[in-house]
Every structure is written in C-alpha cells, then in structure tokens.
PDB file of C-alpha atoms in Angstrom:
ATOM      1  CA  MET C   9      18.453  26.645 -74.703  1.00 33.00           C
ATOM      2  CA  SER C  10      20.765  28.991 -76.136  1.00 39.00           C
ATOM      3  CA  GLU C  11      22.461  31.817 -73.967  1.00 44.00           C
ATOM      4  CA  LEU C  12      20.608  34.874 -73.574  1.00 47.00           C
ATOM      5  CA  SER C  13      21.902  38.244 -74.916  1.00 52.00           C
ATOM      6  CA  PHE C  14      24.086  40.153 -72.523  1.00 59.00           C
ATOM      7  CA  THR C  15      21.316  42.715 -71.821  1.00 75.00           C
ATOM      8  CA  GLY C  16      18.564  40.236 -71.641  1.00 80.00           C
ATOM      9  CA  GLY C  17      20.436  37.906 -69.445  1.00 81.00           C
ATOM     10  CA  THR C  18      21.715  40.535 -66.883  1.00 86.00           C
ATOM     11  CA  ILE C  19      18.277  42.059 -66.385  1.00 90.00           C
ATOM     12  CA  LEU C  20      16.963  38.363 -65.938  1.00 91.00           C
ATOM     13  CA  ALA C  21      19.735  37.820 -63.389  1.00 92.00           C
ATOM     14  CA  LEU C  22      18.835  41.189 -61.527  1.00 95.00           C
ATOM     15  CA  ALA C  23      15.069  40.370 -61.499  1.00 96.00           C
ATOM     16  CA  LEU C  24      15.307  36.822 -60.121  1.00 95.00           C
ATOM     17  CA  GLY C  25      18.012  37.888 -57.581  1.00 97.00           C
ATOM     18  CA  TYR C  26      15.823  40.792 -56.732  1.00 98.00           C
ATOM     19  CA  LEU C  27      12.794  38.344 -55.951  1.00 97.00           C
ATOM     20  CA  ILE C  28      14.856  35.946 -54.026  1.00 97.00           C
ATOM     21  CA  GLY C  29      16.157  39.085 -51.945  1.00 97.00           C
ATOM     22  CA  SER C  30      12.604  40.342 -51.320  1.00 97.00           C
ATOM     23  CA  VAL C  31      12.055  37.439 -49.075  1.00 96.00           C
ATOM     24  CA  SER C  32      12.346  38.850 -45.587  1.00 95.00           C
ATOM     25  CA  PHE C  33      13.472  36.187 -43.064  1.00 96.00           C
ATOM     26  CA  ALA C  34      13.048  38.528 -40.084  1.00 95.00           C
ATOM     27  CA  VAL C  35       9.296  38.796 -40.765  1.00 94.00           C
ATOM     28  CA  VAL C  36       8.945  35.016 -41.935  1.00 95.00           C
ATOM     29  CA  VAL C  37      10.622  33.622 -38.904  1.00 96.00           C
ATOM     30  CA  SER C  38       8.772  35.844 -36.604  1.00 94.00           C
ATOM     31  CA  ARG C  39       5.424  34.912 -37.944  1.00 94.00           C
ATOM     32  CA  VAL C  40       6.369  31.356 -37.983  1.00 95.00           C
ATOM     33  CA  MET C  41       7.649  31.429 -34.313  1.00 94.00           C
ATOM     34  CA  GLY C  42       4.609  33.477 -33.325  1.00 92.00           C
ATOM     35  CA  LEU C  43       6.682  36.534 -32.195  1.00 91.00           C
ATOM     36  CA  ARG C  44       6.227  40.226 -32.815  1.00 92.00           C
ATOM     37  CA  ASP C  45       6.619  41.900 -36.044  1.00 91.00           C
ATOM     38  CA  PRO C  46      10.181  43.176 -35.959  1.00 91.00           C
ATOM     39  CA  ARG C  47       8.948  46.122 -37.815  1.00 89.00           C
ATOM     40  CA  SER C  48       6.918  47.095 -34.859  1.00 88.00           C
ATOM     41  CA  PHE C  49       9.820  47.743 -32.262  1.00 87.00           C
ATOM     42  CA  GLY C  50      13.287  48.893 -31.714  1.00 79.00           C
ATOM     43  CA  SER C  51      14.774  50.301 -34.888  1.00 77.00           C
ATOM     44  CA  GLY C  52      11.922  48.814 -36.903  1.00 82.00           C
ATOM     45  CA  ASN C  53      14.432  47.299 -39.163  1.00 84.00           C
ATOM     46  CA  PRO C  54      13.454  43.790 -40.414  1.00 91.00           C
ATOM     47  CA  GLY C  55      16.858  42.327 -39.836  1.00 88.00           C
ATOM     48  CA  ALA C  56      18.705  39.837 -37.413  1.00 89.00           C
ATOM     49  CA  THR C  57      19.742  42.482 -35.056  1.00 82.00           C
ATOM     50  CA  ASN C  58      16.472  44.017 -34.345  1.00 87.00           C
ATOM     51  CA  VAL C  59      14.919  40.382 -33.973  1.00 91.00           C
ATOM     52  CA  LEU C  60      17.565  39.843 -31.341  1.00 87.00           C
ATOM     53  CA  ARG C  61      16.258  42.968 -29.528  1.00 84.00           C
ATOM     54  CA  GLY C  62      13.090  41.111 -29.240  1.00 86.00           C
ATOM     55  CA  GLY C  63      14.622  38.725 -26.853  1.00 84.00           C
ATOM     56  CA  ASN C  64      14.586  35.637 -29.058  1.00 90.00           C
ATOM     57  CA  LYS C  65      18.189  34.475 -29.949  1.00 92.00           C
ATOM     58  CA  LEU C  66      17.111  31.329 -31.986  1.00 96.00           C
ATOM     59  CA  ALA C  67      14.889  33.647 -34.262  1.00 95.00           C
ATOM     60  CA  ALA C  68      17.652  36.139 -34.638  1.00 93.00           C
ATOM     61  CA  LEU C  69      19.958  33.260 -35.649  1.00 95.00           C
ATOM     62  CA  LEU C  70      17.446  31.831 -38.030  1.00 97.00           C
ATOM     63  CA  THR C  71      16.981  35.407 -39.536  1.00 96.00           C
ATOM     64  CA  LEU C  72      20.761  35.971 -39.982  1.00 95.00           C
ATOM     65  CA  LEU C  73      21.168  32.549 -41.721  1.00 97.00           C
ATOM     66  CA  GLY C  74      18.143  33.135 -43.971  1.00 97.00           C
ATOM     67  CA  ASP C  75      19.178  36.524 -45.068  1.00 97.00           C
ATOM     68  CA  ALA C  76      22.541  35.327 -45.727  1.00 97.00           C
ATOM     69  CA  ALA C  77      21.463  32.237 -47.562  1.00 98.00           C
ATOM     70  CA  LYS C  78      19.257  34.206 -49.997  1.00 98.00           C
ATOM     71  CA  GLY C  79      22.299  36.264 -51.205  1.00 98.00           C
ATOM     72  CA  TRP C  80      24.357  33.109 -51.581  1.00 98.00           C
ATOM     73  CA  LEU C  81      21.451  31.283 -53.316  1.00 98.00           C
ATOM     74  CA  ALA C  82      20.942  34.097 -56.022  1.00 98.00           C
ATOM     75  CA  VAL C  83      24.666  33.963 -56.998  1.00 97.00           C
ATOM     76  CA  ILE C  84      24.671  30.143 -57.065  1.00 97.00           C
ATOM     77  CA  LEU C  85      21.634  29.808 -59.235  1.00 96.00           C
ATOM     78  CA  ALA C  86      22.924  32.497 -61.767  1.00 96.00           C
ATOM     79  CA  ALA C  87      26.329  30.318 -61.682  1.00 95.00           C
ATOM     80  CA  TRP C  88      24.374  27.208 -62.401  1.00 95.00           C
ATOM     81  CA  ALA C  89      22.577  28.725 -65.260  1.00 93.00           C
ATOM     82  CA  ALA C  90      25.772  30.358 -66.593  1.00 91.00           C
ATOM     83  CA  SER C  91      27.549  26.994 -66.504  1.00 92.00           C
ATOM     84  CA  ARG C  92      24.719  25.659 -68.857  1.00 91.00           C
ATOM     85  CA  GLY C  93      24.889  28.694 -71.214  1.00 87.00           C
ATOM     86  CA  TRP C  94      21.626  30.038 -70.303  1.00 87.00           C
ATOM     87  CA  LEU C  95      23.132  33.302 -68.788  1.00 87.00           C
ATOM     88  CA  PRO C  96      26.032  35.221 -69.613  1.00 87.00           C
ATOM     89  CA  GLY C  97      29.037  35.223 -66.780  1.00 86.00           C
ATOM     90  CA  ALA C  98      28.035  38.784 -65.715  1.00 87.00           C
ATOM     91  CA  ALA C  99      24.961  37.174 -64.331  1.00 92.00           C
ATOM     92  CA  LEU C 100      26.731  36.090 -61.091  1.00 94.00           C
ATOM     93  CA  ALA C 101      27.564  39.454 -59.570  1.00 95.00           C
ATOM     94  CA  LEU C 102      24.330  41.068 -60.914  1.00 95.00           C
ATOM     95  CA  ALA C 103      22.211  38.352 -59.387  1.00 97.00           C
ATOM     96  CA  GLY C 104      23.954  39.079 -56.173  1.00 97.00           C
ATOM     97  CA  LEU C 105      23.266  42.870 -56.579  1.00 97.00           C
ATOM     98  CA  GLY C 106      19.654  42.060 -57.158  1.00 97.00           C
ATOM     99  CA  ALA C 107      19.405  39.897 -54.201  1.00 98.00           C
ATOM    100  CA  PHE C 108      20.723  42.793 -52.130  1.00 98.00           C
ATOM    101  CA  LEU C 109      18.578  45.298 -53.579  1.00 98.00           C
ATOM    102  CA  GLY C 110      15.572  42.931 -53.044  1.00 97.00           C
ATOM    103  CA  HIS C 111      16.479  42.902 -49.225  1.00 97.00           C
ATOM    104  CA  LEU C 112      16.670  46.638 -49.018  1.00 97.00           C
ATOM    105  CA  TYR C 113      13.608  47.310 -51.093  1.00 97.00           C
ATOM    106  CA  PRO C 114      11.558  44.161 -50.979  1.00 96.00           C
ATOM    107  CA  LEU C 115       8.510  43.766 -53.301  1.00 94.00           C
ATOM    108  CA  PHE C 116       6.551  42.016 -50.685  1.00 89.00           C
ATOM    109  CA  LEU C 117       7.020  44.689 -47.885  1.00 90.00           C
ATOM    110  CA  HIS C 118       6.192  47.754 -49.780  1.00 90.00           C
ATOM    111  CA  PHE C 119       9.787  48.324 -50.590  1.00 94.00           C
ATOM    112  CA  ARG C 120      10.768  48.768 -46.918  1.00 92.00           C
ATOM    113  CA  GLY C 121      13.393  46.424 -46.125  1.00 93.00           C
ATOM    114  CA  GLY C 122      16.334  45.832 -43.867  1.00 92.00           C
ATOM    115  CA  LYS C 123      20.040  47.160 -44.095  1.00 93.00           C
ATOM    116  CA  GLY C 124      21.395  44.080 -46.081  1.00 95.00           C
ATOM    117  CA  VAL C 125      24.405  43.027 -43.812  1.00 95.00           C
ATOM    118  CA  ALA C 126      23.695  39.539 -43.819  1.00 95.00           C
ATOM    119  CA  THR C 127      22.604  39.412 -47.340  1.00 97.00           C
ATOM    120  CA  ALA C 128      25.689  41.139 -48.513  1.00 98.00           C
ATOM    121  CA  LEU C 129      27.790  38.603 -46.793  1.00 97.00           C
ATOM    122  CA  GLY C 130      25.877  35.833 -48.535  1.00 98.00           C
ATOM    123  CA  VAL C 131      26.621  37.439 -51.795  1.00 98.00           C
ATOM    124  CA  LEU C 132      30.312  37.738 -51.190  1.00 98.00           C
ATOM    125  CA  LEU C 133      30.488  33.981 -49.925  1.00 98.00           C
ATOM    126  CA  ALA C 134      29.172  32.930 -53.230  1.00 97.00           C
ATOM    127  CA  LEU C 135      31.306  35.315 -55.217  1.00 97.00           C
ATOM    128  CA  GLN C 136      34.652  34.939 -53.259  1.00 96.00           C
ATOM    129  CA  PRO C 137      34.485  32.751 -50.107  1.00 97.00           C
ATOM    130  CA  TRP C 138      37.879  34.224 -48.876  1.00 97.00           C
ATOM    131  CA  LEU C 139      36.572  37.773 -49.236  1.00 97.00           C
ATOM    132  CA  ALA C 140      33.502  36.889 -47.330  1.00 98.00           C
ATOM    133  CA  LEU C 141      35.678  35.459 -44.604  1.00 97.00           C
ATOM    134  CA  ALA C 142      37.844  38.363 -44.344  1.00 97.00           C
ATOM    135  CA  THR C 143      34.933  40.722 -44.152  1.00 97.00           C
ATOM    136  CA  ALA C 144      33.000  38.707 -41.646  1.00 97.00           C
ATOM    137  CA  LEU C 145      36.004  38.550 -39.390  1.00 98.00           C
ATOM    138  CA  THR C 146      36.395  42.276 -39.581  1.00 98.00           C
ATOM    139  CA  TRP C 147      32.615  42.525 -38.420  1.00 96.00           C
ATOM    140  CA  VAL C 148      33.314  39.889 -35.769  1.00 96.00           C
ATOM    141  CA  ILE C 149      36.344  41.769 -34.276  1.00 97.00           C
ATOM    142  CA  VAL C 150      34.787  45.102 -34.263  1.00 97.00           C
ATOM    143  CA  ALA C 151      31.516  43.890 -32.867  1.00 94.00           C
ATOM    144  CA  ALA C 152      33.306  41.949 -30.153  1.00 95.00           C
ATOM    145  CA  VAL C 153      35.481  45.014 -29.141  1.00 96.00           C
ATOM    146  CA  THR C 154      32.772  47.722 -29.173  1.00 95.00           C
ATOM    147  CA  ARG C 155      29.467  45.749 -28.904  1.00 92.00           C
ATOM    148  CA  TYR C 156      28.104  48.092 -31.878  1.00 92.00           C
ATOM    149  CA  SER C 157      26.599  45.831 -34.653  1.00 87.00           C
ATOM    150  CA  SER C 158      26.166  49.050 -36.845  1.00 91.00           C
ATOM    151  CA  LEU C 159      29.876  50.210 -36.332  1.00 96.00           C
ATOM    152  CA  ALA C 160      30.928  46.679 -37.344  1.00 96.00           C
ATOM    153  CA  ALA C 161      28.794  46.655 -40.380  1.00 95.00           C
ATOM    154  CA  ILE C 162      30.037  50.126 -41.408  1.00 97.00           C
ATOM    155  CA  ILE C 163      33.686  49.277 -41.054  1.00 97.00           C
ATOM    156  CA  ALA C 164      33.352  45.943 -42.744  1.00 97.00           C
ATOM    157  CA  ALA C 165      31.658  47.639 -45.572  1.00 97.00           C
ATOM    158  CA  VAL C 166      34.288  50.179 -46.039  1.00 97.00           C
ATOM    159  CA  PHE C 167      37.094  47.370 -46.009  1.00 98.00           C
ATOM    160  CA  ALA C 168      35.438  44.818 -48.154  1.00 98.00           C
ATOM    161  CA  PRO C 169      36.362  46.605 -51.540  1.00 97.00           C
ATOM    162  CA  PHE C 170      39.849  47.034 -50.350  1.00 97.00           C
ATOM    163  CA  TYR C 171      40.176  43.476 -49.564  1.00 97.00           C
ATOM    164  CA  TYR C 172      39.012  42.520 -52.838  1.00 97.00           C
ATOM    165  CA  LEU C 173      41.650  44.776 -54.651  1.00 96.00           C
ATOM    166  CA  LEU C 174      44.336  43.470 -52.058  1.00 96.00           C
ATOM    167  CA  GLY C 175      43.452  39.851 -53.010  1.00 95.00           C
ATOM    168  CA  ASP C 176      44.089  40.241 -56.845  1.00 94.00           C
ATOM    169  CA  LYS C 177      46.593  37.587 -57.958  1.00 91.00           C
ATOM    170  CA  VAL C 178      46.864  36.301 -54.515  1.00 92.00           C
ATOM    171  CA  ALA C 179      43.492  34.677 -53.736  1.00 91.00           C
ATOM    172  CA  TRP C 180      41.540  35.642 -56.867  1.00 93.00           C
ATOM    173  CA  ARG C 181      41.599  37.502 -60.235  1.00 94.00           C
ATOM    174  CA  ILE C 182      39.799  40.776 -59.982  1.00 93.00           C
ATOM    175  CA  ASP C 183      36.693  41.048 -62.307  1.00 93.00           C
ATOM    176  CA  VAL C 184      35.713  44.642 -63.031  1.00 93.00           C
ATOM    177  CA  LEU C 185      31.939  44.024 -62.788  1.00 93.00           C
ATOM    178  CA  THR C 186      32.376  42.111 -59.536  1.00 95.00           C
ATOM    179  CA  ALA C 187      34.517  44.989 -58.193  1.00 96.00           C
ATOM    180  CA  MET C 188      31.828  47.461 -59.311  1.00 95.00           C
ATOM    181  CA  VAL C 189      28.965  45.464 -57.583  1.00 96.00           C
ATOM    182  CA  ILE C 190      30.891  45.073 -54.315  1.00 97.00           C
ATOM    183  CA  VAL C 191      31.633  48.847 -54.291  1.00 97.00           C
ATOM    184  CA  ALA C 192      27.962  49.456 -54.876  1.00 97.00           C
ATOM    185  CA  ILE C 193      26.764  47.060 -52.145  1.00 98.00           C
ATOM    186  CA  SER C 194      29.314  48.974 -49.776  1.00 98.00           C
ATOM    187  CA  VAL C 195      28.002  52.265 -50.578  1.00 98.00           C
ATOM    188  CA  LEU C 196      24.373  51.237 -50.451  1.00 97.00           C
ATOM    189  CA  LEU C 197      25.304  49.638 -46.881  1.00 97.00           C
ATOM    190  CA  LEU C 198      26.792  52.916 -45.706  1.00 96.00           C
ATOM    191  CA  SER C 199      23.842  54.888 -47.020  1.00 96.00           C
ATOM    192  CA  ARG C 200      21.403  52.533 -45.069  1.00 94.00           C
ATOM    193  CA  HIS C 201      23.521  53.256 -41.893  1.00 94.00           C
ATOM    194  CA  HIS C 202      23.308  56.979 -41.877  1.00 93.00           C
ATOM    195  CA  GLU C 203      20.990  57.211 -38.896  1.00 92.00           C
ATOM    196  CA  ASN C 204      23.222  54.752 -37.157  1.00 92.00           C
ATOM    197  CA  ILE C 205      26.373  57.162 -37.961  1.00 95.00           C
ATOM    198  CA  ALA C 206      24.519  59.835 -36.465  1.00 95.00           C
ATOM    199  CA  ARG C 207      23.498  58.159 -33.358  1.00 93.00           C
ATOM    200  CA  LEU C 208      27.142  56.816 -32.955  1.00 94.00           C
ATOM    201  CA  LEU C 209      28.507  60.456 -33.135  1.00 94.00           C
ATOM    202  CA  ALA C 210      25.962  61.396 -30.688  1.00 94.00           C
ATOM    203  CA  GLY C 211      26.691  58.387 -28.248  1.00 91.00           C
ATOM    204  CA  LYS C 212      23.136  57.197 -28.502  1.00 90.00           C
ATOM    205  CA  GLU C 213      23.559  53.967 -30.690  1.00 89.00           C
ATOM    206  CA  SER C 214      22.278  50.723 -29.133  1.00 82.00           C
ATOM    207  CA  ARG C 215      24.847  47.935 -28.276  1.00 84.00           C
ATOM    208  CA  ILE C 216      24.361  44.491 -29.102  1.00 75.00           C
ATOM    209  CA  GLY C 217      22.180  42.849 -26.593  1.00 62.00           C
ATOM    210  CA  GLY C 218      20.810  46.046 -25.250  1.00 59.00           C
ATOM    211  CA  LYS C 219      17.476  47.906 -25.842  1.00 56.00           C
ATOM    212  CA  LYS C 220      16.934  50.510 -28.426  1.00 53.00           C
ATOM    213  CA  LYS C 221      17.649  53.891 -26.934  1.00 52.00           C
TER     214      LYS C 221
END
C-alpha cells in the first residue's frame, strides 16, 4: 500500500485517533462493574477523578489507565502505520490530538466527554516518554501537596509545552507540529478546567478523596 497524501493521511490519523479517544472508560468500567454512571453525580465528568468520588478506587484506577492507554494507542498505531509507509510522519502527533479531542467530545456520548488529563498523558507518553514523566511528576507533586486534582492538572498543562522546549537537543529534537499539538492540548485542557479555576479562586473546589462541594 503506497503512502497516503499528507492531507489524506493526516485526516485519516485524526479520524482514527478521534474514534479511539471517543471510548469513555469511566462509563465502560462503571457499567461493567455495576456502578453508577459517573455522569450522574459529583462534577458529572466522565473521568477517573469523578469515578473516585463514587467510592470505588479500583474503578477509578482502571478508568485512569484506560483513558491514558487510548491516547498512547492512537499514537502507537499511527507510528506503526507510518513505519510501513501507509501514513505520513505527521500522523503521530495528529493521531494523538484526535484521541484527545475524542475524549473531550466523544462520538458515543453525544460529544460530552471528560477533561482529558489522563488521555493527554497517554499521548505524551507515546510521543516523548521523558516529557510524559516530567509532566506526570508535576501533577503528582502538586496533587500531593494541595490535594487538588484540578490544580495539579492546570499546572501540569501549563508546564508541558515549556518542558518540551527545554528538552530540545537534550532529550529530544523539537518537531514543530508536535510542539503545536502539545500547545493545543494544553490550551484545551485549561479551557476545560475553567469552572475548576473559578471554584479554586472561590475556595470551593473539592479535594482528592473528598465529596463534591
């Protein structure tokens, strides 16, 4: 199979990534385990943090791993296809962006998805493992100190593009398209947390392990 054109290949990568990202593990895991739909309580967000508010740590962990895995899988599949000449090299970053958009606006949940933190981490893990590690450590440190999952996500999202720039010629070589995708993901993450930012400023945000205020 010959390599697709740049336009056709990138559209295909975005589309396939989007379909993979549209699978909501918060909803799937909750249904399989006979738990309440995470959209029916707490923040109503189909993500690991809200599943944790339901009181089942295993379900929250499985949701976290599943949402991260789909971001990783989208990029890895694109890399596999690109290595065989079926897709252009740009497909990797764009497949990751597609998976992230799929989580935010899932086809299977009427375009009402989660905030994408775990999926974004999975995308970074596939694109640049060391970048993913630095970003994840930022989240862990902030979350451990403040016990605010949202604040940890916000700070990690802000730092991720800077980590990518700082790592140039040290841990990796900067790719312009990848940099643009990372910035886009960070901006979208921040926009999805606008309500959390307002609650943080008002002192009304829920802490990890606590109930929704």
